[in-house]
Coordinates of C-alpha atoms in Angstrom, one line a residue:
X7 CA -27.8 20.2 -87.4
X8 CA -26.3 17.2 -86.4
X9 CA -24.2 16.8 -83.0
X10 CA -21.3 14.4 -82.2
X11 CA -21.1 12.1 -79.0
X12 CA -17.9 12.1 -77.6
X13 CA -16.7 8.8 -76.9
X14 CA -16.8 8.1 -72.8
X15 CA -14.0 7.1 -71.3
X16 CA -14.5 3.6 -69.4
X17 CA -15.1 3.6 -65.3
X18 CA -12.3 1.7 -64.5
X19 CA -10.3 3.7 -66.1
X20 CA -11.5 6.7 -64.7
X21 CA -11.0 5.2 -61.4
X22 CA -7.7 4.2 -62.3
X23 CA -6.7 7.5 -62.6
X24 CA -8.1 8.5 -59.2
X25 CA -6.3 5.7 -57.5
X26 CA -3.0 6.7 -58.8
X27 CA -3.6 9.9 -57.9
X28 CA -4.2 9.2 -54.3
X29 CA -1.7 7.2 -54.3
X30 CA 1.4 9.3 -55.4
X31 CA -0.6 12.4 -52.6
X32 CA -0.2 9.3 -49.8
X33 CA 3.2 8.8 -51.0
X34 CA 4.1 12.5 -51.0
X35 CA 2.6 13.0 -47.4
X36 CA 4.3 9.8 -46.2
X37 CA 7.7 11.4 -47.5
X38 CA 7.2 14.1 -46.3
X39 CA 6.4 13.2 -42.5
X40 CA 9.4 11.3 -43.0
X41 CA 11.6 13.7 -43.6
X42 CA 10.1 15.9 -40.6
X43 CA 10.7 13.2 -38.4
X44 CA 13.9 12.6 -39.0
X45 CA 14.5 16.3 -38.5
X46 CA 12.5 16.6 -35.3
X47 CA 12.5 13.1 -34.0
X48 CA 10.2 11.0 -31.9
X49 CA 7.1 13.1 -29.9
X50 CA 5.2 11.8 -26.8
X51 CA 2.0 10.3 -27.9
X52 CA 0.5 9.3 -24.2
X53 CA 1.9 8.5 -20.9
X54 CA -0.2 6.1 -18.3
X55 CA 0.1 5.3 -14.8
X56 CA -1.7 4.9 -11.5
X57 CA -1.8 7.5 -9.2
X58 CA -3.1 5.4 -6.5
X59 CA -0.3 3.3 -6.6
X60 CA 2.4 5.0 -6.9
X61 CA 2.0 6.4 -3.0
X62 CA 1.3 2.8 -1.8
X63 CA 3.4 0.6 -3.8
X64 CA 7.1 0.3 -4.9
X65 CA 8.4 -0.7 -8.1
X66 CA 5.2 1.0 -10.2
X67 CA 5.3 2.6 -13.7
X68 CA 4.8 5.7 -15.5
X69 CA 4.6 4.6 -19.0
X70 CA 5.8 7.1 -21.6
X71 CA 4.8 5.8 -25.6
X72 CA 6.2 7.7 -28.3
X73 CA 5.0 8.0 -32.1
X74 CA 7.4 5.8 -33.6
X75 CA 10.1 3.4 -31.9
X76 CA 12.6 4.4 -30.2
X77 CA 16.5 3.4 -29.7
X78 CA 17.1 1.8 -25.9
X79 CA 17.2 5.0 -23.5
X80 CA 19.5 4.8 -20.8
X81 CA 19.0 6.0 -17.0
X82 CA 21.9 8.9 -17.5
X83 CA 19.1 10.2 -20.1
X84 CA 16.0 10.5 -17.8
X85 CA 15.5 13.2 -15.0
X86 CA 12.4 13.2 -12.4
X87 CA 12.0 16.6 -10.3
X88 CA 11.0 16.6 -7.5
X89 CA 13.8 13.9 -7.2
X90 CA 12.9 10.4 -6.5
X91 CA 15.2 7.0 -7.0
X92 CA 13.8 5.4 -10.2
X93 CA 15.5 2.9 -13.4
X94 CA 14.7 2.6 -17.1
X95 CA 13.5 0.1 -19.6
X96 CA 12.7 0.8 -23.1
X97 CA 10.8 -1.3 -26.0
X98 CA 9.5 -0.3 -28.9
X99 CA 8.0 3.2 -28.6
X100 CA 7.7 3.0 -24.8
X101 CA 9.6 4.2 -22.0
X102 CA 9.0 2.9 -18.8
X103 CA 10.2 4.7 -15.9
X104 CA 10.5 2.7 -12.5
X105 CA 10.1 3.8 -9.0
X106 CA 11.7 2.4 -6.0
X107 CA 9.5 3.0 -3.6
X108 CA 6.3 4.7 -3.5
X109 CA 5.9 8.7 -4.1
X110 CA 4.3 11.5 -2.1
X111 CA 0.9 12.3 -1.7
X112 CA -0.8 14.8 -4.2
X113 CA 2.4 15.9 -6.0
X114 CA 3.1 17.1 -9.6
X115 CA 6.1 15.4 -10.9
X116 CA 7.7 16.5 -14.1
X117 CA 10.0 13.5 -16.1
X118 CA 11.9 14.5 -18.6
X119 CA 13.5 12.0 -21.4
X120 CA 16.3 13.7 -23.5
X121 CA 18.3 12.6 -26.4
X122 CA 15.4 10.2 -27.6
X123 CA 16.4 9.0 -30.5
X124 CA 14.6 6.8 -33.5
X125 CA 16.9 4.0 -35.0
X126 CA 18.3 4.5 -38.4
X127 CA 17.6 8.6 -37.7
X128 CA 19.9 11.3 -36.6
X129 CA 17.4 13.6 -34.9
X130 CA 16.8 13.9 -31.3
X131 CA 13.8 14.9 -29.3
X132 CA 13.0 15.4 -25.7
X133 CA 9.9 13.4 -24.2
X134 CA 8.7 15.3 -21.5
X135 CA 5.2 15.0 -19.0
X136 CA 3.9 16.3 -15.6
X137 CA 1.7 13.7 -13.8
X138 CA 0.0 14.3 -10.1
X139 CA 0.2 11.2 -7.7
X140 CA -2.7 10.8 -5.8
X141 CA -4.3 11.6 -2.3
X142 CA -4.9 9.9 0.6
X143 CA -7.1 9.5 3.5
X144 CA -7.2 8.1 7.0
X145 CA -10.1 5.7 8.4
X146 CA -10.4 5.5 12.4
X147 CA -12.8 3.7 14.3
X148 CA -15.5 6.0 16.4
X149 CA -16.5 4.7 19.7
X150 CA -20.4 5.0 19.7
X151 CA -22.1 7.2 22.6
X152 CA -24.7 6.5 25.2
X153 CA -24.9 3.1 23.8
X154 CA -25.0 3.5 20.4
X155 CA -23.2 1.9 17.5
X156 CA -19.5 2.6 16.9
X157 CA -18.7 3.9 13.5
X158 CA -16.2 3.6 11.0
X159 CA -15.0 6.8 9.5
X160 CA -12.7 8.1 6.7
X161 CA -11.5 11.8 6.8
X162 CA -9.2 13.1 3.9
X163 CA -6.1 14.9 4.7
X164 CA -6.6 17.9 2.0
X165 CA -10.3 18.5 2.9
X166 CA -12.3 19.0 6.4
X167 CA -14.7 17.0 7.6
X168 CA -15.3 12.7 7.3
X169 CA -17.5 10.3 6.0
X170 CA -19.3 7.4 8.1
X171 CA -18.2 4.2 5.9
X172 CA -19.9 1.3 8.5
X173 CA -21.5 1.7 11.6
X174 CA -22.3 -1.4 13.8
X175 CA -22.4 -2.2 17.7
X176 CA -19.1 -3.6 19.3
X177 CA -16.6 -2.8 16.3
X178 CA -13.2 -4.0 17.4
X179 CA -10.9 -3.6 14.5
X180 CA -11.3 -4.2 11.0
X181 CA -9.3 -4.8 7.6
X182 CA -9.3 -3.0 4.5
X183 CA -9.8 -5.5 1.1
X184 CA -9.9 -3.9 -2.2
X185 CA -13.4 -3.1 -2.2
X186 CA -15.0 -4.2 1.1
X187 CA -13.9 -3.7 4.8
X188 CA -13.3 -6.8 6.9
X189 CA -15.3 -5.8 10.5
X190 CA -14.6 -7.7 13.3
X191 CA -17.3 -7.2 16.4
X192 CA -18.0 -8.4 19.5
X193 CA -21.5 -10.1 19.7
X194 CA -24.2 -9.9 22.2
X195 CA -22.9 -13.4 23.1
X196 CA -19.8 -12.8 24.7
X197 CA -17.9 -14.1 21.4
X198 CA -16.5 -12.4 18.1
X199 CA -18.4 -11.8 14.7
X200 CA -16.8 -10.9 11.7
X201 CA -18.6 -8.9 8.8
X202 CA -17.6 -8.3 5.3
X203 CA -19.0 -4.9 4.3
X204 CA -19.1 -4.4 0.6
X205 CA -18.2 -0.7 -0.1
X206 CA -19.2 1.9 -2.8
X207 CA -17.5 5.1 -3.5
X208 CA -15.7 4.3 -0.2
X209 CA -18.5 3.7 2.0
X210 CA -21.0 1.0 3.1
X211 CA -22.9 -0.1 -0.6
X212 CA -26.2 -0.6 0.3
X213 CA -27.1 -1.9 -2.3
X214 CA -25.6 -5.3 -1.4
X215 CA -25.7 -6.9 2.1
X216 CA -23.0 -7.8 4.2
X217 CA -22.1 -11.4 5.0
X218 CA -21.9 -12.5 8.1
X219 CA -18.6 -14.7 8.2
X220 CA -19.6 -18.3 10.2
X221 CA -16.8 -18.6 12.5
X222 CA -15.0 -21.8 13.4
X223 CA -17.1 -22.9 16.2
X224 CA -20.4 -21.8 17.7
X225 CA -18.9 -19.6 20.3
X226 CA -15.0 -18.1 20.5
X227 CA -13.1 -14.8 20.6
X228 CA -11.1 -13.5 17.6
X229 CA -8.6 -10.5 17.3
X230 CA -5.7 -9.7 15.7
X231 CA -7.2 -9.2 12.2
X232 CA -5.6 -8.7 9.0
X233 CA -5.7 -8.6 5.7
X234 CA -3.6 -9.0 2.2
X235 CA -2.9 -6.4 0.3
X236 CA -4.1 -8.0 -2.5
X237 CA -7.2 -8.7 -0.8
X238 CA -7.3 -12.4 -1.7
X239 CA -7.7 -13.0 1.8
X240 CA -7.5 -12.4 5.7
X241 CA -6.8 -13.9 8.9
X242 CA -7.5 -13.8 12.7
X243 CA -6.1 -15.2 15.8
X244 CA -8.9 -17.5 17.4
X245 CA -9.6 -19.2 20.9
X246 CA -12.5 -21.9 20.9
X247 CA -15.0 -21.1 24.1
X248 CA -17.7 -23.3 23.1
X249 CA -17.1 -25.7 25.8
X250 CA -16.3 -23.0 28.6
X251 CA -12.3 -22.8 28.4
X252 CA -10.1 -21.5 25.7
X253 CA -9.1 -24.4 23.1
X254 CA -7.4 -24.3 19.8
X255 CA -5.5 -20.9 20.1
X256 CA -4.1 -19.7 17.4
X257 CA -4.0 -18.5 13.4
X258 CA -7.0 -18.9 11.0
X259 CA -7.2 -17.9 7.4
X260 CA -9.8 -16.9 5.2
X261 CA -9.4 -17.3 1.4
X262 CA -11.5 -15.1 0.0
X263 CA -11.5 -16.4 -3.6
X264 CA -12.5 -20.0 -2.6
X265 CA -15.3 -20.8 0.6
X266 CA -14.9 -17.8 2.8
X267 CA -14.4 -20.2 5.8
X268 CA -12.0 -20.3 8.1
X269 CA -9.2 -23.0 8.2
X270 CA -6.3 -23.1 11.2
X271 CA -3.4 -22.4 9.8
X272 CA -1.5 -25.5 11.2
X273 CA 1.9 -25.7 13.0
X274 CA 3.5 -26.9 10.0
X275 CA 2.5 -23.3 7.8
X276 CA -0.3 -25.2 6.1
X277 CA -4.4 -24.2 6.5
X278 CA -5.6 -27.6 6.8
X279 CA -9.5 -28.2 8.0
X280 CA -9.3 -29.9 11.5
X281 CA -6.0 -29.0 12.3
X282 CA -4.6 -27.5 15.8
X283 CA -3.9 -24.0 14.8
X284 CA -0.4 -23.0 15.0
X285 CA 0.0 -20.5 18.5
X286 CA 0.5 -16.7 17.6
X287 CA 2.3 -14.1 20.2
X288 CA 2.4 -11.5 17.1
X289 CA 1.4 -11.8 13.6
X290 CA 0.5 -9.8 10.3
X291 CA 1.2 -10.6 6.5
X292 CA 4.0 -8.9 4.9
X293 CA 3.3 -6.0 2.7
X294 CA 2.0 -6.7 -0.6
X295 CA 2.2 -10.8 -0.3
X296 CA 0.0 -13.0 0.4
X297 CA 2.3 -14.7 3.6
X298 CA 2.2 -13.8 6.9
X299 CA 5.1 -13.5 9.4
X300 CA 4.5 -15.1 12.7
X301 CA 6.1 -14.9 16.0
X302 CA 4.9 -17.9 17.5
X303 CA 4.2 -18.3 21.2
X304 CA 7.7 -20.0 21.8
X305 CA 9.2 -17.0 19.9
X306 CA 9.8 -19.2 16.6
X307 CA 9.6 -16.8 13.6
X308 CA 7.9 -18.4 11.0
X309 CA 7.0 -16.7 7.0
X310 CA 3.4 -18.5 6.1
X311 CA 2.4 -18.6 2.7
X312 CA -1.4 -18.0 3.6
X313 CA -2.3 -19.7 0.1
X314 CA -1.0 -23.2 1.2
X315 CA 1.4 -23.0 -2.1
X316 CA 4.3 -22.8 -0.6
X317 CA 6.0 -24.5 2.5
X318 CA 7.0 -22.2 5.1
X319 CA 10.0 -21.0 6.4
X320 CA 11.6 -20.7 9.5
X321 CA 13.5 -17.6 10.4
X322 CA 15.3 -18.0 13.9
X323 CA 13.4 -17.0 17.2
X324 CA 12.7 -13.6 18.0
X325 CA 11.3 -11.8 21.2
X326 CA 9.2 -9.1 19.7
X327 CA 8.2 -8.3 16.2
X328 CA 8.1 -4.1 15.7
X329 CA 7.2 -3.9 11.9
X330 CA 8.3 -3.8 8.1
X331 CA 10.3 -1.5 6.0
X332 CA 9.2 0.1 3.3
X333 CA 8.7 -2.9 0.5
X334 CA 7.9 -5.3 2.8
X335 CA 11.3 -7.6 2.1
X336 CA 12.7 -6.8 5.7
X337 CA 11.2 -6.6 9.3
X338 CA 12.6 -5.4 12.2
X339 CA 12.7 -7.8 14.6
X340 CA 13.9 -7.8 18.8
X341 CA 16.0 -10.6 19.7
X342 CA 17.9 -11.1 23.4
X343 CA 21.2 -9.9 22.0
X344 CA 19.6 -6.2 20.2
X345 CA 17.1 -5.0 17.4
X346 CA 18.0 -6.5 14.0
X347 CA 16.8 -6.0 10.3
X348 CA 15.9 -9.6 9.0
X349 CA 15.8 -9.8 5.4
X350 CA 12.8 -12.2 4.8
X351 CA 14.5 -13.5 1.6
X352 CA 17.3 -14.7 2.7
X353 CA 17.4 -14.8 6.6
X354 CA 20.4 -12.3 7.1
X355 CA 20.6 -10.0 10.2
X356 CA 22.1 -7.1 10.2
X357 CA 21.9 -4.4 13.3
X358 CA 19.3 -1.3 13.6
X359 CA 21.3 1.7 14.0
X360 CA 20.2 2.6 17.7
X361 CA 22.2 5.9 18.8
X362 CA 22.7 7.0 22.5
X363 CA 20.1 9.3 22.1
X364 CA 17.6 6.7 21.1
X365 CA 18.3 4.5 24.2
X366 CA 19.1 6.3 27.2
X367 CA 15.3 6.4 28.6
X368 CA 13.5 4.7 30.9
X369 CA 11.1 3.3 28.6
X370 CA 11.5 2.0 25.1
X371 CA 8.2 1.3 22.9
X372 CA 7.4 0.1 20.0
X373 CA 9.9 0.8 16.6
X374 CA 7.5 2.4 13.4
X375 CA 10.2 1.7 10.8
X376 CA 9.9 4.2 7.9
X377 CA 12.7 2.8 5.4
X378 CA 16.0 1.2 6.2
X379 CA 17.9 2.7 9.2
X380 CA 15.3 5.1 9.5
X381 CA 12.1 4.5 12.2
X382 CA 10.6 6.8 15.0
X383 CA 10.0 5.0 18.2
X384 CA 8.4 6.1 21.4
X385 CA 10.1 6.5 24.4
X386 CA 9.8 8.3 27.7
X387 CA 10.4 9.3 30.9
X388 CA 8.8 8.9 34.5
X389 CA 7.5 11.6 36.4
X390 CA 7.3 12.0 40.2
X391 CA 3.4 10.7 40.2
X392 CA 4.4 7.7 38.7
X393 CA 2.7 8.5 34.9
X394 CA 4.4 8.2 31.8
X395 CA 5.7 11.4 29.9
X396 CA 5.8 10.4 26.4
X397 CA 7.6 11.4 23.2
X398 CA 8.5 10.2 20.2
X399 CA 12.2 10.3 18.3
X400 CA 12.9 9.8 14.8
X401 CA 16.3 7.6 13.9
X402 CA 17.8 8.6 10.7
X403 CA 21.2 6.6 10.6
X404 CA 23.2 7.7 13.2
X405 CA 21.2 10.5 14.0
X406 CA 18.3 10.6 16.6
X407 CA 16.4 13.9 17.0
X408 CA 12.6 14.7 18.6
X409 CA 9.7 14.1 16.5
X410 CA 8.1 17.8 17.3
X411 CA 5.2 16.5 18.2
X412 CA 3.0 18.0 21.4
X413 CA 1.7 14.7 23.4
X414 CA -0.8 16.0 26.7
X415 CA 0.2 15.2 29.5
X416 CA -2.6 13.4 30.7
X417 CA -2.4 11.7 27.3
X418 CA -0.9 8.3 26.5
X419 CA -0.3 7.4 22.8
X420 CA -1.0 4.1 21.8
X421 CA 0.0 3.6 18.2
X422 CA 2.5 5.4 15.9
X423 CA 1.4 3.9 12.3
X424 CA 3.7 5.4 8.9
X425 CA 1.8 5.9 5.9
X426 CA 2.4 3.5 3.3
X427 CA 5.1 6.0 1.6
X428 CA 6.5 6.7 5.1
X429 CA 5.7 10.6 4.3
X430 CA 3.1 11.1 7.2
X431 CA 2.6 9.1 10.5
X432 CA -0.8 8.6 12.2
X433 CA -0.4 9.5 16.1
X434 CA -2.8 7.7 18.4
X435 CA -3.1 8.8 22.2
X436 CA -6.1 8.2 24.8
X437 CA -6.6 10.5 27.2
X438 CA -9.4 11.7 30.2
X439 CA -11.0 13.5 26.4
X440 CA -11.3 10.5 24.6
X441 CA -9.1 9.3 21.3
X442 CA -7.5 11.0 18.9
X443 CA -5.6 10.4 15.6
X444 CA -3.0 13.4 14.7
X445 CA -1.6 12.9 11.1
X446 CA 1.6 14.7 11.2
X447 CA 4.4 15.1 9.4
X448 CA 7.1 12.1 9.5
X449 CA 10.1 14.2 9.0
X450 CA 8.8 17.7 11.0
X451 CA 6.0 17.1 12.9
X452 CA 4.0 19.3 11.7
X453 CA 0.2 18.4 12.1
X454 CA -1.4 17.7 8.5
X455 CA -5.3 16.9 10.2
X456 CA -6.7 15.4 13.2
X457 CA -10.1 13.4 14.0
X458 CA -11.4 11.8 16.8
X459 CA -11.4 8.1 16.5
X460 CA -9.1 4.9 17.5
X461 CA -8.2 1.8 15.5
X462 CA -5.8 3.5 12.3
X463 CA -5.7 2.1 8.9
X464 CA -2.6 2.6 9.1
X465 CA -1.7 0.8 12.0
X466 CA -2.7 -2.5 9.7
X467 CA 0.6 -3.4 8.2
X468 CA 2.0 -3.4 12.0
X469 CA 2.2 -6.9 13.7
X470 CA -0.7 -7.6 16.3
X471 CA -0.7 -9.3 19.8
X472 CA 1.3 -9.1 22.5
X473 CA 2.7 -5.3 23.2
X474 CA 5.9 -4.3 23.8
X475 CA 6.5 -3.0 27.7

């Protein structure tokens, strides 16, 4: 019996046939996904955005990318609850949504896109997310007991108890950089010293030492410290005491991406090595820049480029610098004719709204501005023994009502510091007990958490030097 080979067919044809076939199942799938999406129209694929920043900073972004590209989506189109001032740009598959100015603390917002719309495509769709801004926390300084060291702590508002960050003797103030602390002590000496502290999950990192800054001369007292926002570098007011008398007074700058030594910031706005420092009654840099705005001690108001890029510029004179609003672009300044907003980009004035309420008392402190024409300000009264009787008011406009906030009475506060997104205020008062820091509430009052301690972080975007009386 004899048996018949079939012929074989050839690979490549066989694999011809296979191609094709996946081919037209590709082509059906691709057809159909296109027909669904013109029926159901562009979905959310991701959103991105930092939490962190978007209680500290203005202008950030939530990013919202869709699956395919979508036509330009206007602001009408967009809605953010809870409710916060915000514009639109689109591109592509994204959708961008802006914020003015920064949002509260450890809150779910839900933003909603509607009509969203692919081009060449009839179908609508509705892009919508929920994202949770983030949390915050308060660093004080800790006076140290029976001669110990002071310490630096950081409590959180949502949770109980703090965390000792850097603990040395003498601490005075201190800056906050991206990821280090700027510590500035007094020395056994008499004089200043000024550490960087690396940090590590917020604290101290042990792991890597701290550098002992070498200061302009061998002996001299610094204060007023600050720091940019962008960490890129930090500045002190300095006097010389090497030979016995104060010399060289004034601003010194540290740029942190090139030596790490101080350079007097000269009268002319420029660091230059060698040069007489230019004379300080109040300084601090201006929110989220690298330049720093300095009431000088003739009351010249001059914006500093700390960088050296730019020239400065000279603003007018002022008597008394109280702070910045909100993004940084306008300070509230004291002049002799009133309290004026200067806008720092282009020099205008324009007047604080100050209602009777807010002026009638004896004693007028310092201004905490919170946005525009709206600040809390200390004022008070005198009692019969001669002691102050403190309390603070909040200006909303035209409006002036008490901050219901409990001060004792044999307390005295001595900072009122906003949170970057004006939503809380840090309280400081001394008293017979010792210092405390209440965190309240900047439009009720009410107390959010309290610790022992001095020295706010707060308090570091407020200018430093001479105090208001």
């Amino acid at each position: 019996m004899s048996t018949e080979s079939r012929p074989r067919r050839p690979v490549a044809h066989r694999f011809r046939r296979r191609f094709v076939a996946t081919v037209l199942v590709l082509a059906v799938v691709a057809a159909l996904a296109a027909v669904v999406g013109t029926q159901q129209g562009p979905r959310l694929r991701s959103v991105s955005y930092d939490a962190g920043d978007l209680v500290t900073r203005p202008a950030q972004r939530v990013i919202l990318t869709a699956n395919q590209a979508v036509q330009q989506v206007p602001a009408s189109a967009v809605r953010v609850r809870p409710a916060a001032p915000f514009s639109v740009t689109s591109s592509g598959n994204t959708v961008a949504v802006e914020f003015a100015g920064p949002l509260a603390y450890d809150r779910e917002y839900t933003l909603t896109v509607r009509g969203v719309r692919a081009p060449g495509q009839a179908a609508t769709s509705e892009l919508r997310t929920t994202i949770r801004t983030g949390s915050t926390d308060v660093l004080a300084v800790v006076p140290g007991t029976d001669g110990g060291p002071d310490s630096i702590v950081r409590r959180g508002l949502g949770a109980a108890g703090s965390r000792t960050v850097y603990r040395a003797q003498g601490i005075t103030e201190y800056a906050v950089l991206a990821r280090s602390l700027v510590v500035l002590r007094d020395d056994r000496d008499g004089g200043s010293a000024i550490d960087i502290v690396p940090l590590a999950g917020g604290v101290q990192d042990d792991a890597v030492p701290v550098e002992r800054l070498s200061m302009p001369s061998s002996r001299g007292s610094a204060k007023a410290l600050h720091a940019a926002d962008d960490g890129s570098s930090f500045g002190f007011v300095y006097a010389d005491t090497s030979s016995g008398r104060s010399e060289d007074v004034g601003l010194y700058v540290v740029d942190l991406t090139g030596t790490h030594q101080p350079e007097p910031v000269a009268a002319d706005g420029t660091p230059t090595a060698g040069a007489t420092p230019i004379s300080v009654a109040q300084w601090a840099y201006v929110p989220r820049t690298a330049s720093a705005l300095v009431r000088t001690g003739a009351d010249d108001l001059v914006l500093v480029d700390m960088s050296g890029w730019n020239d400065a510029v000279r603003l007018g004179s002022a008597t008394y610098l109280h702070g910045f609003v909100g993004s940084g672009t306008t300070a509230v300044v004291e002049t002799g004719n009133g309290i004026v907003q200067l806008d720092l980009t282009d020099g205008e004035r324009t007047d604080l709204p100050a209602p009777a309420a807010s002026t009638d008392s004896a004693y007028l402190g310092r201004i905490a501005p919170i946005a525009e024409d709206v600040y809390l300000r200390v004022v008070g009264s005198v009692r019969e023994d001669g002691t102050l009787a403190a309390r603070i008011l909040r200006v909303d406009g035209a409006r002036a009502s008490r901050l219901a906030v409990t001060v004792p009475d044999d307390a005295s506060i001595t900072a009122v510091c906003p949170s970057p997104n004006g939503q809380f205020v840090a309280v400081a008062t001394q008293s017979s007990d010792g210092a405390l820091v209440s965190v309240v509430d900047a439009t009720s009052g009410a107390l959010e958490a309290s610790l022992a301690g001095t020295a706010i972080d707060w308090c570091s975007a407020l200018p430093t030097g001479d105090e208001v009386g």
